[in-house]
Amino acid sequence: MAETGASPLPCTPPARSPLFSAEQFMWLTARVLEQRLFAYHFLRGAPDAVEAALDAYRNEDGGYGHALEPDLRGPVSQPLHTAHALRVLDAVGRCGGQRVERVCRYLTSVSTADGALPAVHPGGRGYPAAPLVQGSPTASGVSAHAGSRGSLPATGPVVGLLHRNEVWHAWLFRATDFCWQAVADLEDPHPHEVLAAVAFLDSVPDRPRAEAAADRLGRLVRARRLVVLDPDRPVPSGQAAGMRQVPQQAARRGDPGARHFPHDLAGSPASLARAWFTDDEMARSLDHLAAGQQEDGGWPVRRRSWAPVPTLEARALVTIEALCTLRAHGRFVG
């Protein structure tokens, strides 16, 4: 049954609107999960339908697999898949109860010695994975012990989500300590590490400490030129849109030429990262995001494609995220 107030029929957006075009793209290309998630966000769909679709990716160990995160294939549970599942549950207001208790037991079982999550658990080796997945078996230069090290990009968003939903579990204590230390140690970060740090800092309960850490991180982001502040500026030959540090780090992690923007870090006005950018910088970033919708109604994946199906599946996720970001900043009209 749908929640009270939810309409049993979809709410059709105006024809030729960005939302209408995006809806057509979703029906043409997206997996059932993303179709139902889109319907929940924009067409008054029911959260029960989203949960039912998500269950197809759940394993007996309490984790999630089956390429829920498109860049990591195979049936086995992985931290990245499970983090993705938590984001879906959080989006529909279902991040709690026995389901999340089972997830926390899975997280405990795959944690590293420092209490954190590895980017890729060794149990998934042998299945295809994008080179950009840090620690994946196909990533160049990855040691056989990559799954034994804690990863801030894998751990930070999960810890943040659980804190935001007031989930209390023994796993959280050491994982939270790991994230605090990992954020404090950031000096020359990759944007993926910054994204994870923001996800953690936006929801961790100690707000004064989080605000102080975010202030330091924001100054570091600007000093290192980790985001593109003027999307319309021509890209210098051999460089990635005016960024000084990212190309070398991105090349090492499989995403050469990656570009990140203020809206990537500050997905909503409530994020601590919003204070890192001026109103003009944020407006240019959101203009660039809105203009990125393609003729088929979807948004592009801003990284090198490694296989056709994962890229297409990722486009549905990117499209939902783009629409949610624009709406959060008051720039999206359905």
mmCIF file of C-alpha atoms in Angstrom:
data_model
loop_
_atom_site.group_PDB
_atom_site.id
_atom_site.type_symbol
_atom_site.label_atom_id
_atom_site.label_comp_id
_atom_site.label_asym_id
_atom_site.label_seq_id
_atom_site.Cartn_x
_atom_site.Cartn_y
_atom_site.Cartn_z
ATOM 1 C CA MET A 1 0.000 0.000 0.000
ATOM 2 C CA ALA A 2 1.193 3.514 -0.744
ATOM 3 C CA GLU A 3 1.740 5.934 2.109
ATOM 4 C CA THR A 4 -1.129 8.213 3.111
ATOM 5 C CA GLY A 5 -1.442 11.070 0.660
ATOM 6 C CA ALA A 6 0.313 9.283 -2.187
ATOM 7 C CA SER A 7 -1.631 9.269 -5.439
ATOM 8 C CA PRO A 8 -2.356 5.848 -6.978
ATOM 9 C CA LEU A 9 -1.943 7.389 -10.425
ATOM 10 C CA PRO A 10 1.187 9.095 -11.775
ATOM 11 C CA CYS A 11 1.212 12.847 -12.127
ATOM 12 C CA THR A 12 2.067 13.599 -15.753
ATOM 13 C CA PRO A 13 4.478 16.536 -16.181
ATOM 14 C CA PRO A 14 3.791 19.224 -18.801
ATOM 15 C CA ALA A 15 4.695 18.208 -22.354
ATOM 16 C CA ARG A 16 8.043 19.475 -23.651
ATOM 17 C CA SER A 17 9.202 20.368 -20.126
ATOM 18 C CA PRO A 18 12.618 19.127 -18.927
ATOM 19 C CA LEU A 19 10.801 16.737 -16.606
ATOM 20 C CA PHE A 20 8.628 15.354 -19.396
ATOM 21 C CA SER A 21 11.696 14.729 -21.556
ATOM 22 C CA ALA A 22 13.459 13.064 -18.627
ATOM 23 C CA GLU A 23 10.435 10.848 -17.995
ATOM 24 C CA GLN A 24 10.471 9.643 -21.602
ATOM 25 C CA PHE A 25 14.184 8.877 -21.252
ATOM 26 C CA MET A 26 13.543 6.860 -18.094
ATOM 27 C CA TRP A 27 10.801 4.727 -19.665
ATOM 28 C CA LEU A 28 12.988 4.071 -22.689
ATOM 29 C CA THR A 29 16.270 3.213 -20.995
ATOM 30 C CA ALA A 30 16.182 2.851 -17.199
ATOM 31 C CA ARG A 31 16.057 -0.222 -15.003
ATOM 32 C CA VAL A 32 12.856 -0.869 -13.053
ATOM 33 C CA LEU A 33 14.466 0.466 -9.867
ATOM 34 C CA GLU A 34 15.326 3.825 -11.410
ATOM 35 C CA GLN A 35 11.923 4.053 -13.117
ATOM 36 C CA ARG A 36 10.220 3.626 -9.759
ATOM 37 C CA LEU A 37 12.633 5.975 -8.027
ATOM 38 C CA PHE A 38 11.958 8.611 -10.675
ATOM 39 C CA ALA A 39 8.221 8.089 -10.187
ATOM 40 C CA TYR A 40 8.639 8.490 -6.418
ATOM 41 C CA HIS A 41 10.557 11.767 -6.757
ATOM 42 C CA PHE A 42 8.544 13.407 -9.518
ATOM 43 C CA LEU A 43 5.299 11.519 -10.261
ATOM 44 C CA ARG A 44 3.939 10.867 -6.748
ATOM 45 C CA GLY A 45 4.979 7.224 -6.869
ATOM 46 C CA ALA A 46 4.858 5.042 -3.769
ATOM 47 C CA PRO A 47 7.949 4.149 -1.703
ATOM 48 C CA ASP A 48 6.770 0.527 -1.444
ATOM 49 C CA ALA A 49 7.327 0.114 -5.189
ATOM 50 C CA VAL A 50 10.889 1.378 -4.857
ATOM 51 C CA GLU A 51 11.590 -0.999 -1.977
ATOM 52 C CA ALA A 52 10.182 -3.935 -3.922
ATOM 53 C CA ALA A 53 12.489 -3.202 -6.871
ATOM 54 C CA LEU A 54 15.483 -2.765 -4.550
ATOM 55 C CA ASP A 55 14.857 -6.195 -2.988
ATOM 56 C CA ALA A 56 15.909 -7.860 -6.240
ATOM 57 C CA TYR A 57 19.498 -6.760 -5.522
ATOM 58 C CA ARG A 58 19.610 -7.942 -1.884
ATOM 59 C CA ASN A 59 21.623 -11.011 -0.866
ATOM 60 C CA GLU A 60 21.255 -13.401 2.040
ATOM 61 C CA ASP A 61 24.250 -11.861 3.829
ATOM 62 C CA GLY A 62 22.376 -8.563 4.237
ATOM 63 C CA GLY A 63 24.392 -6.773 1.579
ATOM 64 C CA TYR A 64 23.513 -5.892 -1.991
ATOM 65 C CA GLY A 65 24.985 -6.989 -5.308
ATOM 66 C CA HIS A 66 23.903 -7.846 -8.866
ATOM 67 C CA ALA A 67 25.391 -4.651 -10.364
ATOM 68 C CA LEU A 68 23.201 -2.329 -8.299
ATOM 69 C CA GLU A 69 26.099 0.098 -8.697
ATOM 70 C CA PRO A 70 26.468 -0.185 -12.505
ATOM 71 C CA ASP A 71 30.259 0.105 -12.581
ATOM 72 C CA LEU A 72 30.703 -3.000 -10.428
ATOM 73 C CA ARG A 73 29.233 -6.142 -11.974
ATOM 74 C CA GLY A 74 28.567 -9.581 -10.552
ATOM 75 C CA PRO A 75 26.093 -11.044 -8.032
ATOM 76 C CA VAL A 76 28.143 -10.843 -4.827
ATOM 77 C CA SER A 77 27.570 -8.238 -2.136
ATOM 78 C CA GLN A 78 29.912 -5.259 -2.184
ATOM 79 C CA PRO A 79 30.213 -2.128 -0.022
ATOM 80 C CA LEU A 80 29.567 0.137 -3.024
ATOM 81 C CA HIS A 81 26.334 -1.689 -3.845
ATOM 82 C CA THR A 82 25.228 -1.570 -0.239
ATOM 83 C CA ALA A 83 25.969 2.157 -0.003
ATOM 84 C CA HIS A 84 23.862 2.629 -3.118
ATOM 85 C CA ALA A 85 21.003 0.691 -1.521
ATOM 86 C CA LEU A 86 21.170 2.902 1.566
ATOM 87 C CA ARG A 87 20.945 6.009 -0.627
ATOM 88 C CA VAL A 88 17.795 4.616 -2.229
ATOM 89 C CA LEU A 89 16.254 3.773 1.156
ATOM 90 C CA ASP A 90 17.168 7.220 2.459
ATOM 91 C CA ALA A 91 15.575 8.875 -0.578
ATOM 92 C CA VAL A 92 12.217 7.189 0.079
ATOM 93 C CA GLY A 93 12.312 7.578 3.864
ATOM 94 C CA ARG A 94 12.885 3.892 4.632
ATOM 95 C CA CYS A 95 16.432 3.922 6.008
ATOM 96 C CA GLY A 96 15.769 2.195 9.313
ATOM 97 C CA GLY A 97 14.317 -0.865 11.007
ATOM 98 C CA GLN A 98 15.337 -4.491 10.567
ATOM 99 C CA ARG A 99 16.394 -3.980 6.957
ATOM 100 C CA VAL A 100 19.108 -1.521 7.985
ATOM 101 C CA GLU A 101 20.027 -3.674 10.988
ATOM 102 C CA ARG A 102 20.832 -6.483 8.516
ATOM 103 C CA VAL A 103 22.832 -4.023 6.411
ATOM 104 C CA CYS A 104 24.892 -3.005 9.448
ATOM 105 C CA ARG A 105 25.663 -6.644 10.197
ATOM 106 C CA TYR A 106 26.915 -7.018 6.636
ATOM 107 C CA LEU A 107 29.027 -3.863 6.968
ATOM 108 C CA THR A 108 30.573 -5.259 10.142
ATOM 109 C CA SER A 109 31.439 -8.511 8.375
ATOM 110 C CA VAL A 110 33.345 -6.809 5.536
ATOM 111 C CA SER A 111 35.031 -4.013 7.486
ATOM 112 C CA THR A 112 38.794 -3.633 7.523
ATOM 113 C CA ALA A 113 40.989 -3.749 10.622
ATOM 114 C CA ASP A 114 40.459 -0.015 11.163
ATOM 115 C CA GLY A 115 36.671 -0.417 11.228
ATOM 116 C CA ALA A 116 36.090 1.119 7.789
ATOM 117 C CA LEU A 117 34.839 -0.212 4.461
ATOM 118 C CA PRO A 118 37.102 -1.241 1.594
ATOM 119 C CA ALA A 119 36.412 0.209 -1.838
ATOM 120 C CA VAL A 120 35.952 -3.303 -3.198
ATOM 121 C CA HIS A 121 35.747 -6.443 -1.108
ATOM 122 C CA PRO A 122 38.067 -9.218 -2.354
ATOM 123 C CA GLY A 123 35.111 -11.574 -2.717
ATOM 124 C CA GLY A 124 34.135 -9.736 -5.878
ATOM 125 C CA ARG A 125 37.345 -10.379 -7.747
ATOM 126 C CA GLY A 126 36.854 -12.068 -11.081
ATOM 127 C CA TYR A 127 33.748 -10.087 -12.008
ATOM 128 C CA PRO A 128 33.941 -7.133 -14.432
ATOM 129 C CA ALA A 129 34.421 -3.682 -12.942
ATOM 130 C CA ALA A 130 35.142 -0.222 -14.286
ATOM 131 C CA PRO A 131 38.804 0.817 -14.124
ATOM 132 C CA LEU A 132 37.740 3.947 -12.243
ATOM 133 C CA VAL A 133 36.423 1.916 -9.288
ATOM 134 C CA GLN A 134 39.215 2.404 -6.785
ATOM 135 C CA GLY A 135 40.536 -0.988 -5.741
ATOM 136 C CA SER A 136 38.635 -2.894 -8.428
ATOM 137 C CA PRO A 137 40.281 -6.005 -9.843
ATOM 138 C CA THR A 138 40.541 -4.354 -13.260
ATOM 139 C CA ALA A 139 42.053 -1.098 -12.002
ATOM 140 C CA SER A 140 45.662 -0.642 -13.010
ATOM 141 C CA GLY A 141 48.259 -0.782 -10.275
ATOM 142 C CA VAL A 142 45.939 -2.215 -7.608
ATOM 143 C CA SER A 143 47.592 -4.546 -5.144
ATOM 144 C CA ALA A 144 46.119 -7.839 -4.034
ATOM 145 C CA HIS A 145 45.602 -6.279 -0.598
ATOM 146 C CA ALA A 146 43.434 -3.371 -1.807
ATOM 147 C CA GLY A 147 40.396 -4.835 -0.033
ATOM 148 C CA SER A 148 42.207 -4.789 3.318
ATOM 149 C CA ARG A 149 42.440 -0.981 3.490
ATOM 150 C CA GLY A 150 39.691 1.334 4.628
ATOM 151 C CA SER A 151 38.399 3.810 2.040
ATOM 152 C CA LEU A 152 36.931 7.241 2.805
ATOM 153 C CA PRO A 153 34.900 7.267 -0.469
ATOM 154 C CA ALA A 154 33.371 3.914 0.509
ATOM 155 C CA THR A 155 32.870 4.667 4.212
ATOM 156 C CA GLY A 156 32.024 8.373 4.482
ATOM 157 C CA PRO A 157 28.697 8.380 2.621
ATOM 158 C CA VAL A 158 27.475 5.275 4.484
ATOM 159 C CA VAL A 159 28.321 6.721 7.892
ATOM 160 C CA GLY A 160 26.682 10.011 6.953
ATOM 161 C CA LEU A 161 23.474 8.325 5.817
ATOM 162 C CA LEU A 162 23.184 6.227 8.968
ATOM 163 C CA HIS A 163 23.747 9.239 11.213
ATOM 164 C CA ARG A 164 21.204 11.316 9.284
ATOM 165 C CA ASN A 165 18.610 8.612 9.840
ATOM 166 C CA GLU A 166 19.538 8.269 13.522
ATOM 167 C CA VAL A 167 20.601 4.656 13.104
ATOM 168 C CA TRP A 168 22.668 3.481 16.054
ATOM 169 C CA HIS A 169 24.762 0.374 15.658
ATOM 170 C CA ALA A 170 28.102 -0.722 17.102
ATOM 171 C CA TRP A 171 29.658 -0.588 13.617
ATOM 172 C CA LEU A 172 29.183 3.164 13.507
ATOM 173 C CA PHE A 173 31.541 4.000 16.370
ATOM 174 C CA ARG A 174 34.820 2.910 14.791
ATOM 175 C CA ALA A 175 33.659 3.840 11.291
ATOM 176 C CA THR A 176 32.901 7.375 12.477
ATOM 177 C CA ASP A 177 36.333 7.654 14.094
ATOM 178 C CA PHE A 178 37.910 6.459 10.844
ATOM 179 C CA CYS A 179 36.073 9.144 8.870
ATOM 180 C CA TRP A 180 37.084 11.929 11.258
ATOM 181 C CA GLN A 181 40.731 10.930 10.923
ATOM 182 C CA ALA A 182 40.531 10.449 7.154
ATOM 183 C CA VAL A 183 38.993 13.893 6.683
ATOM 184 C CA ALA A 184 41.621 15.477 8.924
ATOM 185 C CA ASP A 185 44.378 13.788 6.890
ATOM 186 C CA LEU A 186 43.198 15.178 3.546
ATOM 187 C CA GLU A 187 45.848 17.488 2.113
ATOM 188 C CA ASP A 188 45.918 16.769 -1.619
ATOM 189 C CA PRO A 189 42.536 15.063 -2.121
ATOM 190 C CA HIS A 190 40.819 13.705 -5.182
ATOM 191 C CA PRO A 191 37.306 15.172 -5.687
ATOM 192 C CA HIS A 192 35.815 11.741 -4.888
ATOM 193 C CA GLU A 193 37.386 11.983 -1.430
ATOM 194 C CA VAL A 194 35.951 15.474 -1.015
ATOM 195 C CA LEU A 195 32.491 14.252 -2.019
ATOM 196 C CA ALA A 196 32.699 11.495 0.587
ATOM 197 C CA ALA A 197 33.941 13.918 3.235
ATOM 198 C CA VAL A 198 31.017 16.264 2.553
ATOM 199 C CA ALA A 199 28.524 13.380 2.781
ATOM 200 C CA PHE A 200 29.986 12.514 6.172
ATOM 201 C CA LEU A 201 30.274 16.073 7.519
ATOM 202 C CA ASP A 202 26.763 17.073 6.461
ATOM 203 C CA SER A 203 25.187 14.503 8.797
ATOM 204 C CA VAL A 204 27.591 13.568 11.600
ATOM 205 C CA PRO A 205 26.127 14.630 14.988
ATOM 206 C CA ASP A 206 29.069 16.742 16.237
ATOM 207 C CA ARG A 207 28.103 19.882 14.311
ATOM 208 C CA PRO A 208 30.782 22.310 15.612
ATOM 209 C CA ARG A 209 33.517 19.821 14.723
ATOM 210 C CA ALA A 210 31.909 19.165 11.332
ATOM 211 C CA GLU A 211 31.684 22.875 10.546
ATOM 212 C CA ALA A 212 35.328 23.428 11.456
ATOM 213 C CA ALA A 213 36.422 20.472 9.322
ATOM 214 C CA ALA A 214 34.270 21.675 6.405
ATOM 215 C CA ASP A 215 35.767 25.164 6.611
ATOM 216 C CA ARG A 216 39.296 23.752 6.323
ATOM 217 C CA LEU A 217 38.263 21.419 3.525
ATOM 218 C CA GLY A 218 36.558 24.201 1.586
ATOM 219 C CA ARG A 219 39.686 26.354 1.680
ATOM 220 C CA LEU A 220 41.671 23.329 0.475
ATOM 221 C CA VAL A 221 39.241 22.698 -2.396
ATOM 222 C CA ARG A 222 39.642 26.260 -3.625
ATOM 223 C CA ALA A 223 43.402 26.347 -3.135
ATOM 224 C CA ARG A 224 43.835 23.098 -5.065
ATOM 225 C CA ARG A 225 41.358 24.132 -7.786
ATOM 226 C CA LEU A 226 39.427 20.918 -7.433
ATOM 227 C CA VAL A 227 36.262 22.309 -9.019
ATOM 228 C CA VAL A 228 35.504 24.233 -12.184
ATOM 229 C CA LEU A 229 34.172 27.642 -11.166
ATOM 230 C CA ASP A 230 33.562 28.920 -14.702
ATOM 231 C CA PRO A 231 32.128 26.114 -16.876
ATOM 232 C CA ASP A 232 32.125 28.326 -19.980
ATOM 233 C CA ARG A 233 35.847 29.003 -19.824
ATOM 234 C CA PRO A 234 37.704 27.311 -22.707
ATOM 235 C CA VAL A 235 39.665 24.226 -21.694
ATOM 236 C CA PRO A 236 43.432 24.856 -22.015
ATOM 237 C CA SER A 237 45.213 22.408 -24.255
ATOM 238 C CA GLY A 238 46.221 19.278 -22.326
ATOM 239 C CA GLN A 239 44.414 20.387 -19.156
ATOM 240 C CA ALA A 240 41.063 19.647 -17.569
ATOM 241 C CA ALA A 241 39.095 22.878 -17.519
ATOM 242 C CA GLY A 242 41.429 25.036 -15.477
ATOM 243 C CA MET A 243 42.120 22.459 -12.776
ATOM 244 C CA ARG A 244 45.666 22.202 -11.538
ATOM 245 C CA GLN A 245 45.769 19.101 -9.329
ATOM 246 C CA VAL A 246 42.982 16.874 -10.616
ATOM 247 C CA PRO A 247 44.373 15.617 -13.961
ATOM 248 C CA GLN A 248 47.317 13.721 -12.454
ATOM 249 C CA GLN A 249 45.223 12.191 -9.675
ATOM 250 C CA ALA A 250 42.327 11.472 -12.010
ATOM 251 C CA ALA A 251 44.589 9.704 -14.465
ATOM 252 C CA ARG A 252 45.868 7.462 -11.683
ATOM 253 C CA ARG A 253 42.292 6.514 -10.770
ATOM 254 C CA GLY A 254 40.918 5.900 -14.226
ATOM 255 C CA ASP A 255 39.045 9.148 -14.944
ATOM 256 C CA PRO A 256 41.435 11.400 -16.886
ATOM 257 C CA GLY A 257 40.040 14.833 -17.634
ATOM 258 C CA ALA A 258 37.264 14.507 -15.019
ATOM 259 C CA ARG A 259 35.530 17.775 -14.249
ATOM 260 C CA HIS A 260 33.737 18.566 -11.014
ATOM 261 C CA PHE A 261 31.553 21.575 -10.287
ATOM 262 C CA PRO A 262 30.143 23.377 -7.217
ATOM 263 C CA HIS A 263 26.781 21.626 -7.592
ATOM 264 C CA ASP A 264 28.544 18.249 -7.320
ATOM 265 C CA LEU A 265 29.814 19.101 -3.842
ATOM 266 C CA ALA A 266 26.852 21.202 -2.678
ATOM 267 C CA GLY A 267 23.934 19.083 -3.851
ATOM 268 C CA SER A 268 21.540 21.157 -1.757
ATOM 269 C CA PRO A 269 21.627 24.609 -0.112
ATOM 270 C CA ALA A 270 21.731 22.877 3.284
ATOM 271 C CA SER A 271 25.110 21.284 2.594
ATOM 272 C CA LEU A 272 28.136 22.665 4.419
ATOM 273 C CA ALA A 273 29.846 22.823 1.013
ATOM 274 C CA ARG A 274 27.425 25.532 -0.136
ATOM 275 C CA ALA A 275 29.405 28.092 1.887
ATOM 276 C CA TRP A 276 32.497 27.346 -0.209
ATOM 277 C CA PHE A 277 31.073 29.102 -3.265
ATOM 278 C CA THR A 278 29.679 32.538 -4.026
ATOM 279 C CA ASP A 279 26.139 32.991 -5.293
ATOM 280 C CA ASP A 280 27.481 33.756 -8.767
ATOM 281 C CA GLU A 281 29.663 30.646 -8.798
ATOM 282 C CA MET A 282 26.749 28.491 -7.719
ATOM 283 C CA ALA A 283 24.436 30.067 -10.293
ATOM 284 C CA ARG A 284 26.900 29.384 -13.128
ATOM 285 C CA SER A 285 27.278 25.806 -11.944
ATOM 286 C CA LEU A 286 23.517 25.215 -11.862
ATOM 287 C CA ASP A 287 23.093 26.875 -15.274
ATOM 288 C CA HIS A 288 25.686 24.456 -16.620
ATOM 289 C CA LEU A 289 23.893 21.502 -15.024
ATOM 290 C CA ALA A 290 20.504 22.521 -16.436
ATOM 291 C CA ALA A 291 21.990 22.971 -19.895
ATOM 292 C CA GLY A 292 23.446 19.471 -19.791
ATOM 293 C CA GLN A 293 20.166 17.706 -20.525
ATOM 294 C CA GLN A 294 20.541 15.958 -23.872
ATOM 295 C CA GLU A 295 18.089 15.607 -26.732
ATOM 296 C CA ASP A 296 16.898 12.213 -25.518
ATOM 297 C CA GLY A 297 15.930 13.733 -22.158
ATOM 298 C CA GLY A 298 18.753 12.269 -20.071
ATOM 299 C CA TRP A 299 21.946 13.709 -18.671
ATOM 300 C CA PRO A 300 25.348 12.377 -19.750
ATOM 301 C CA VAL A 301 27.806 10.422 -17.616
ATOM 302 C CA ARG A 302 30.861 12.626 -17.132
ATOM 303 C CA ARG A 303 33.523 9.976 -17.392
ATOM 304 C CA ARG A 304 34.984 7.638 -19.928
ATOM 305 C CA SER A 305 32.659 4.824 -20.952
ATOM 306 C CA TRP A 306 34.095 1.366 -20.306
ATOM 307 C CA ALA A 307 31.111 -0.756 -21.458
ATOM 308 C CA PRO A 308 27.776 0.168 -23.096
ATOM 309 C CA VAL A 309 25.286 -1.272 -20.593
ATOM 310 C CA PRO A 310 26.847 0.134 -17.383
ATOM 311 C CA THR A 311 27.037 3.563 -19.021
ATOM 312 C CA LEU A 312 23.381 3.480 -20.019
ATOM 313 C CA GLU A 313 22.338 2.311 -16.549
ATOM 314 C CA ALA A 314 24.431 5.065 -14.978
ATOM 315 C CA ARG A 315 22.770 7.714 -17.152
ATOM 316 C CA ALA A 316 19.427 7.025 -15.469
ATOM 317 C CA LEU A 317 21.030 7.558 -12.068
ATOM 318 C CA VAL A 318 22.777 10.731 -13.215
ATOM 319 C CA THR A 319 19.494 12.056 -14.630
ATOM 320 C CA ILE A 320 17.628 11.578 -11.350
ATOM 321 C CA GLU A 321 20.497 13.183 -9.438
ATOM 322 C CA ALA A 322 20.585 16.181 -11.794
ATOM 323 C CA LEU A 323 16.854 16.792 -11.437
ATOM 324 C CA CYS A 324 16.994 16.435 -7.643
ATOM 325 C CA THR A 325 19.927 18.857 -7.414
ATOM 326 C CA LEU A 326 18.202 21.457 -9.577
ATOM 327 C CA ARG A 327 14.991 21.128 -7.550
ATOM 328 C CA ALA A 328 16.833 21.383 -4.237
ATOM 329 C CA HIS A 329 18.356 24.696 -5.359
ATOM 330 C CA GLY A 330 15.030 26.028 -6.567
ATOM 331 C CA ARG A 331 15.997 25.774 -10.224
ATOM 332 C CA PHE A 332 13.693 22.972 -11.325
ATOM 333 C CA VAL A 333 10.068 23.516 -12.278
ATOM 334 C CA GLY A 334 8.109 20.375 -13.085
#
